Amino acid sequence: YYLIDNGHPHSDSSRRMISFEPNEKFPDGWSELLSMRKPDAIRWIGIWFSFNGCKTGISPQNEFGPEINGHLMPTDDQGTLYPKEDYQSSKVFYDAFIGAIEQSDFDFVKIDHQASNLARYVGCRNAIAAATQNSRAMEEAVRTRMQTMINCMALNSVCVFNTRYSAVTRCSRDYGVGNAEKGKYHLHQSYINTLWMGQTVWPDHDMFHSCDPAAGRMMAVSKAMSGAPIYLSDAPDDFIAAYIRPLCYEDGRLLRPLAPAAPLPESIFINPMTDPVAYRVMAPLPGGAMAIVAYHLTEPTAEGAVRASVRAEDYASASGMI
């Protein structure tokens, strides 16, 4: 599959959505790009969008017309628009939003900035109810029109308790190319957040660059363990085959753990960035097998070697997330 990041929506200088059409980078729309699907190559094409329309909302100078604008209200001094505080208003906006993506002929959608939606309604009658209605309306629209969605930054309780139909959600902060420290925190959060997020969704470890000298191999290993979608953000000419090819078997099938990878019990309550011990994670595999990874995340803060081993009793923890 291929995911178009950033959505490229038609927006104003304040990054507020004007219409559901793409911006000047795609003056002829999406049809030419979407026509490149091939059954033996890229079979599905998805697109990233912000839950808020654009990251900062909807422009008051938009092209939606009275049918949609009648269900929007300003939420700040600049007149930035969001759905009104009733379910019907949420339903009208998200059905039109997701409907436009469906009509463009995308196969799936990745939705970002869900958690920040709550803050847009602070000072309104009931911010939690408004954000909940938006989540519910979007889930219903995707279920009806597209069926497949990846949640991105949706790490608050309103989002967690409203993934009625979607099954995959980001589980960490962003990672930055060439930033080893940020990569380590991304890695730790991906595994530790799985303990609570993994009760209701399959945690998504997000994108990585295989060519990243600071974290390429480390990220590749975590993606294999995650059992989640695997995204490569390198330019194809920069792909590091030695890191990418082990992510699937020779027949092209992905390594698919029976449950999301999570820390072994003794790694749950440590700080792997400062404690001079290995950070160990595991994932159960078919056939009574399991995969274990030991990370050295304290370098260069800890002095001396960090040692790890795999013990027979570790297998008792393999089914923890099942």
Short mmCIF file of C-alpha atoms in Angstrom, two decimals:
data_model
loop_
_atom_site.label_atom_id
_atom_site.label_comp_id
_atom_site.label_asym_id
_atom_site.label_seq_id
_atom_site.Cartn_x
_atom_site.Cartn_y
_atom_site.Cartn_z
CA TYR A 1 0.00 0.00 0.00
CA TYR A 2 0.94 3.64 -0.38
CA LEU A 3 0.00 6.41 2.04
CA ILE A 4 -0.06 10.06 0.94
CA ASP A 5 1.03 12.03 3.98
CA ASN A 6 -0.12 15.56 4.87
CA GLY A 7 -3.36 15.36 2.87
CA HIS A 8 -2.45 18.49 0.86
CA PRO A 9 -5.87 20.07 1.52
CA HIS A 10 -6.95 23.42 0.09
CA SER A 11 -6.28 25.70 3.10
CA ASP A 12 -5.64 29.31 4.08
CA SER A 13 -2.45 30.89 5.46
CA SER A 14 -3.48 29.86 8.99
CA ARG A 15 -3.67 26.19 7.95
CA ARG A 16 -7.47 26.13 8.07
CA MET A 17 -9.44 24.07 5.55
CA ILE A 18 -11.17 25.92 2.70
CA SER A 19 -12.52 22.95 0.74
CA PHE A 20 -12.17 19.18 0.41
CA GLU A 21 -10.20 19.63 -2.82
CA PRO A 22 -6.39 19.25 -2.86
CA ASN A 23 -4.14 22.31 -2.93
CA GLU A 24 -2.02 23.65 -5.79
CA LYS A 25 0.39 20.69 -5.62
CA PHE A 26 -2.34 18.58 -7.23
CA PRO A 27 -4.12 21.01 -9.58
CA ASP A 28 -5.83 18.21 -11.48
CA GLY A 29 -6.97 16.32 -8.40
CA TRP A 30 -6.01 12.80 -7.35
CA SER A 31 -7.11 10.75 -10.37
CA GLU A 32 -3.73 10.55 -12.12
CA LEU A 33 -1.96 9.32 -8.98
CA LEU A 34 -4.72 6.89 -8.04
CA SER A 35 -4.71 5.40 -11.54
CA MET A 36 -1.23 4.04 -10.86
CA ARG A 37 -2.54 1.15 -8.72
CA LYS A 38 -1.41 -2.28 -9.90
CA PRO A 39 -2.72 -5.60 -8.56
CA ASP A 40 0.79 -7.08 -8.42
CA ALA A 41 2.43 -3.98 -6.89
CA ILE A 42 0.69 -1.13 -5.03
CA ARG A 43 -2.87 -2.37 -4.54
CA TRP A 44 -4.21 0.20 -2.05
CA ILE A 45 -3.68 3.95 -1.74
CA GLY A 46 -4.65 5.89 1.37
CA ILE A 47 -4.45 9.50 2.46
CA TRP A 48 -3.67 11.29 5.73
CA PHE A 49 -6.00 14.03 6.96
CA SER A 50 -6.45 16.02 10.14
CA PHE A 51 -9.51 15.21 12.25
CA ASN A 52 -10.08 18.98 12.46
CA GLY A 53 -10.27 19.41 8.68
CA CYS A 54 -6.82 20.96 8.73
CA LYS A 55 -4.57 21.01 11.78
CA THR A 56 -6.07 24.27 13.07
CA GLY A 57 -9.66 23.80 11.90
CA ILE A 58 -11.92 25.12 9.16
CA SER A 59 -11.63 28.56 7.59
CA PRO A 60 -14.58 30.95 7.96
CA GLN A 61 -13.92 31.83 4.29
CA ASN A 62 -14.58 28.31 3.04
CA GLU A 63 -16.35 26.87 0.00
CA PHE A 64 -18.68 24.43 1.75
CA GLY A 65 -21.92 26.34 1.30
CA PRO A 66 -24.87 26.73 3.70
CA GLU A 67 -25.63 23.01 4.01
CA ILE A 68 -22.37 22.36 5.87
CA ASN A 69 -21.68 25.84 7.28
CA GLY A 70 -25.05 25.80 9.02
CA HIS A 71 -23.62 23.03 11.22
CA LEU A 72 -20.35 24.81 12.05
CA MET A 73 -19.56 27.36 14.75
CA PRO A 74 -16.60 29.64 15.56
CA THR A 75 -14.44 28.50 18.48
CA ASP A 76 -11.85 31.30 18.73
CA ASP A 77 -11.35 35.02 18.14
CA GLN A 78 -10.26 34.40 14.53
CA GLY A 79 -13.56 32.74 13.66
CA THR A 80 -12.06 29.26 13.17
CA LEU A 81 -14.91 26.82 12.60
CA TYR A 82 -15.66 23.40 14.09
CA PRO A 83 -18.86 21.32 14.15
CA LYS A 84 -21.52 22.59 16.50
CA GLU A 85 -22.13 20.83 19.82
CA ASP A 86 -24.77 18.38 18.61
CA TYR A 87 -24.41 14.99 16.98
CA GLN A 88 -26.29 15.94 13.82
CA SER A 89 -23.77 18.73 13.13
CA SER A 90 -20.86 16.35 13.64
CA LYS A 91 -22.54 13.82 11.36
CA VAL A 92 -23.11 16.34 8.56
CA PHE A 93 -19.47 17.51 8.54
CA TYR A 94 -17.74 14.13 8.85
CA ASP A 95 -20.05 12.40 6.41
CA ALA A 96 -19.20 15.10 3.85
CA PHE A 97 -15.48 14.99 4.75
CA ILE A 98 -15.09 11.21 4.54
CA GLY A 99 -17.49 11.14 1.59
CA ALA A 100 -15.17 13.43 -0.37
CA ILE A 101 -12.26 11.06 0.31
CA GLU A 102 -14.36 8.09 -0.79
CA GLN A 103 -15.47 9.89 -3.96
CA SER A 104 -11.83 10.58 -4.81
CA ASP A 105 -11.44 6.77 -4.85
CA PHE A 106 -9.01 6.31 -1.96
CA ASP A 107 -8.96 2.90 -0.29
CA PHE A 108 -8.35 3.98 3.29
CA VAL A 109 -7.70 7.04 5.43
CA LYS A 110 -5.31 7.91 8.26
CA ILE A 111 -6.76 10.53 10.62
CA ASP A 112 -4.50 12.70 12.80
CA HIS A 113 -4.95 15.28 15.60
CA GLN A 114 -7.97 13.59 17.20
CA ALA A 115 -6.75 14.26 20.74
CA SER A 116 -6.34 17.99 20.15
CA ASN A 117 -10.00 18.28 19.08
CA LEU A 118 -11.07 18.33 22.73
CA ALA A 119 -9.10 21.54 23.39
CA ARG A 120 -10.95 23.32 20.57
CA TYR A 121 -14.17 23.18 22.59
CA VAL A 122 -12.80 24.47 25.91
CA GLY A 123 -15.20 27.14 27.15
CA CYS A 124 -18.14 25.68 25.24
CA ARG A 125 -21.13 24.01 26.89
CA ASN A 126 -19.56 20.52 27.14
CA ALA A 127 -16.17 20.00 25.50
CA ILE A 128 -16.09 16.26 26.19
CA ALA A 129 -19.52 15.70 24.65
CA ALA A 130 -18.60 17.72 21.56
CA ALA A 131 -15.33 15.83 20.98
CA THR A 132 -17.08 12.51 21.63
CA GLN A 133 -19.76 13.31 19.06
CA ASN A 134 -17.09 14.18 16.50
CA SER A 135 -15.30 10.87 17.12
CA ARG A 136 -18.54 8.94 16.87
CA ALA A 137 -19.58 10.71 13.66
CA MET A 138 -16.22 10.10 11.99
CA GLU A 139 -16.19 6.41 12.95
CA GLU A 140 -19.70 5.99 11.55
CA ALA A 141 -18.78 7.79 8.32
CA VAL A 142 -15.65 5.67 7.78
CA ARG A 143 -17.55 2.46 8.56
CA THR A 144 -20.27 3.35 6.07
CA ARG A 145 -18.11 4.75 3.29
CA MET A 146 -14.55 3.37 3.50
CA GLN A 147 -14.41 0.71 6.24
CA THR A 148 -10.70 1.16 6.88
CA MET A 149 -9.03 3.80 9.06
CA ILE A 150 -5.80 4.29 11.00
CA ASN A 151 -5.99 6.65 13.97
CA CYS A 152 -2.93 8.82 14.49
CA MET A 153 -2.52 11.13 17.51
CA ALA A 154 -5.52 9.82 19.43
CA LEU A 155 -4.00 9.20 22.86
CA ASN A 156 -6.59 10.64 25.22
CA SER A 157 -9.54 8.99 26.93
CA VAL A 158 -12.17 10.54 24.63
CA CYS A 159 -10.44 8.94 21.65
CA VAL A 160 -9.66 5.65 23.38
CA PHE A 161 -13.28 5.10 24.42
CA ASN A 162 -14.67 6.03 21.01
CA THR A 163 -12.83 3.72 18.63
CA ARG A 164 -16.08 1.89 17.98
CA TYR A 165 -15.07 0.33 14.65
CA SER A 166 -11.47 1.35 13.92
CA ALA A 167 -8.82 -1.04 15.21
CA VAL A 168 -5.43 0.65 14.79
CA THR A 169 -4.06 3.70 16.67
CA ARG A 170 -0.68 5.45 16.96
CA CYS A 171 0.95 4.75 20.31
CA SER A 172 3.87 7.17 20.61
CA ARG A 173 5.25 10.62 19.97
CA ASP A 174 6.74 11.45 16.58
CA TYR A 175 10.24 10.30 15.76
CA GLY A 176 12.80 12.52 14.02
CA VAL A 177 15.33 11.42 11.43
CA GLY A 178 18.88 11.53 12.79
CA ASN A 179 17.74 12.15 16.37
CA ALA A 180 18.86 9.13 18.39
CA GLU A 181 17.40 10.38 21.67
CA LYS A 182 13.99 11.08 20.16
CA GLY A 183 14.10 7.66 18.52
CA LYS A 184 14.68 5.99 21.88
CA TYR A 185 11.74 7.78 23.49
CA HIS A 186 9.57 6.91 20.49
CA LEU A 187 10.57 3.27 20.91
CA HIS A 188 9.92 3.19 24.66
CA GLN A 189 6.52 4.85 24.33
CA SER A 190 5.49 2.51 21.53
CA TYR A 191 6.00 -0.52 23.75
CA ILE A 192 4.93 0.83 27.15
CA ASN A 193 1.73 2.48 25.84
CA THR A 194 0.76 -0.86 24.34
CA LEU A 195 -0.01 -2.12 27.87
CA TRP A 196 -3.09 0.12 28.08
CA MET A 197 -3.86 1.02 24.47
CA GLY A 198 -3.48 -2.58 23.36
CA GLN A 199 -6.58 -3.55 25.35
CA THR A 200 -8.84 -1.94 22.73
CA VAL A 201 -6.75 -1.26 19.59
CA TRP A 202 -3.69 -2.60 17.81
CA PRO A 203 -0.92 -0.04 18.53
CA ASP A 204 0.72 1.50 15.47
CA HIS A 205 4.45 2.33 15.80
CA ASP A 206 4.27 4.79 12.87
CA MET A 207 6.75 5.57 10.11
CA PHE A 208 10.52 5.30 9.99
CA HIS A 209 13.45 5.90 7.66
CA SER A 210 15.52 2.78 7.02
CA CYS A 211 18.44 5.01 6.00
CA ASP A 212 18.46 6.87 9.34
CA PRO A 213 22.00 6.36 10.71
CA ALA A 214 20.81 7.10 14.25
CA ALA A 215 17.83 4.75 14.48
CA GLY A 216 17.22 2.91 11.17
CA ARG A 217 17.95 -0.61 12.37
CA MET A 218 16.42 -0.07 15.80
CA MET A 219 13.20 1.19 14.22
CA ALA A 220 13.06 -1.65 11.70
CA VAL A 221 13.22 -4.22 14.50
CA SER A 222 10.40 -2.56 16.45
CA LYS A 223 8.17 -2.47 13.36
CA ALA A 224 8.65 -6.21 12.86
CA MET A 225 7.74 -6.84 16.51
CA SER A 226 4.73 -4.53 16.46
CA GLY A 227 2.55 -6.50 14.06
CA ALA A 228 1.20 -3.10 13.00
CA PRO A 229 1.35 -1.29 9.64
CA ILE A 230 4.92 -0.76 8.42
CA TYR A 231 5.63 2.61 6.80
CA LEU A 232 8.86 3.50 5.04
CA SER A 233 9.36 7.23 4.59
CA ASP A 234 12.73 7.12 2.82
CA ALA A 235 13.03 7.98 -0.82
CA PRO A 236 13.17 4.55 -2.53
CA ASP A 237 16.73 5.19 -3.70
CA ASP A 238 17.74 5.45 -0.02
CA PHE A 239 16.17 2.18 1.16
CA ILE A 240 18.48 -0.05 3.24
CA ALA A 241 17.57 -3.54 2.07
CA ALA A 242 19.39 -5.20 4.97
CA TYR A 243 16.87 -3.61 7.37
CA ILE A 244 13.77 -3.87 5.19
CA ARG A 245 13.89 -7.38 3.74
CA PRO A 246 13.82 -9.15 7.16
CA LEU A 247 10.48 -7.43 7.83
CA CYS A 248 8.76 -10.05 5.71
CA TYR A 249 9.24 -13.68 4.76
CA GLU A 250 10.48 -14.72 1.34
CA ASP A 251 6.90 -15.12 0.06
CA GLY A 252 6.20 -11.48 0.97
CA ARG A 253 4.07 -12.19 4.04
CA LEU A 254 4.73 -10.04 7.09
CA LEU A 255 5.83 -11.32 10.45
CA ARG A 256 2.49 -11.21 12.27
CA PRO A 257 2.65 -11.66 16.05
CA LEU A 258 -0.47 -13.05 17.70
CA ALA A 259 -0.58 -9.97 19.94
CA PRO A 260 1.19 -6.59 20.00
CA ALA A 261 4.74 -6.55 21.35
CA ALA A 262 4.98 -5.32 24.95
CA PRO A 263 7.62 -5.09 27.69
CA LEU A 264 8.53 -8.17 29.69
CA PRO A 265 7.42 -7.75 33.33
CA GLU A 266 10.78 -6.61 34.71
CA SER A 267 11.00 -3.88 32.04
CA ILE A 268 7.64 -2.26 32.80
CA PHE A 269 8.71 -0.13 35.76
CA ILE A 270 12.24 0.85 34.73
CA ASN A 271 13.48 3.99 33.01
CA PRO A 272 15.33 2.42 30.08
CA MET A 273 17.03 5.72 29.28
CA THR A 274 18.81 5.95 32.67
CA ASP A 275 18.71 2.55 34.41
CA PRO A 276 21.77 0.47 33.45
CA VAL A 277 19.76 -2.59 32.41
CA ALA A 278 18.50 -3.95 29.11
CA TYR A 279 14.99 -3.02 28.03
CA ARG A 280 13.38 -6.32 27.00
CA VAL A 281 10.19 -6.73 24.98
CA MET A 282 8.38 -9.76 23.62
CA ALA A 283 5.69 -10.78 21.15
CA PRO A 284 3.96 -14.17 20.84
CA LEU A 285 4.24 -15.93 17.49
CA PRO A 286 2.34 -18.87 15.97
CA GLY A 287 3.47 -22.39 16.75
CA GLY A 288 4.13 -21.80 20.44
CA ALA A 289 7.06 -19.51 19.66
CA MET A 290 7.88 -15.98 20.79
CA ALA A 291 10.22 -13.20 19.75
CA ILE A 292 12.30 -11.29 22.31
CA VAL A 293 14.31 -8.12 21.73
CA ALA A 294 16.77 -6.66 24.23
CA TYR A 295 17.53 -2.95 23.75
CA HIS A 296 20.46 -0.96 25.07
CA LEU A 297 18.85 2.46 25.42
CA THR A 298 21.04 3.91 28.20
CA GLU A 299 24.06 4.51 25.98
CA PRO A 300 25.95 6.81 26.40
CA THR A 301 24.62 7.79 29.84
CA ALA A 302 25.31 4.47 31.59
CA GLU A 303 28.84 3.32 32.22
CA GLY A 304 29.91 -0.18 31.26
CA ALA A 305 28.17 -2.92 29.35
CA VAL A 306 24.46 -3.67 29.52
CA ARG A 307 23.86 -7.42 29.46
CA ALA A 308 20.75 -9.42 28.72
CA SER A 309 19.71 -13.03 28.30
CA VAL A 310 16.64 -15.04 27.38
CA ARG A 311 15.36 -17.43 30.04
CA ALA A 312 12.91 -20.32 29.85
CA GLU A 313 10.57 -18.54 32.28
CA ASP A 314 10.26 -15.63 29.84
CA TYR A 315 7.92 -17.80 27.78
CA ALA A 316 5.33 -17.62 30.57
CA SER A 317 4.92 -13.92 29.75
CA ALA A 318 4.47 -14.42 26.00
CA SER A 319 0.65 -14.51 26.15
CA GLY A 320 0.35 -11.36 28.29
CA MET A 321 -1.27 -9.19 25.60
CA ILE A 322 -3.39 -11.99 24.11
#
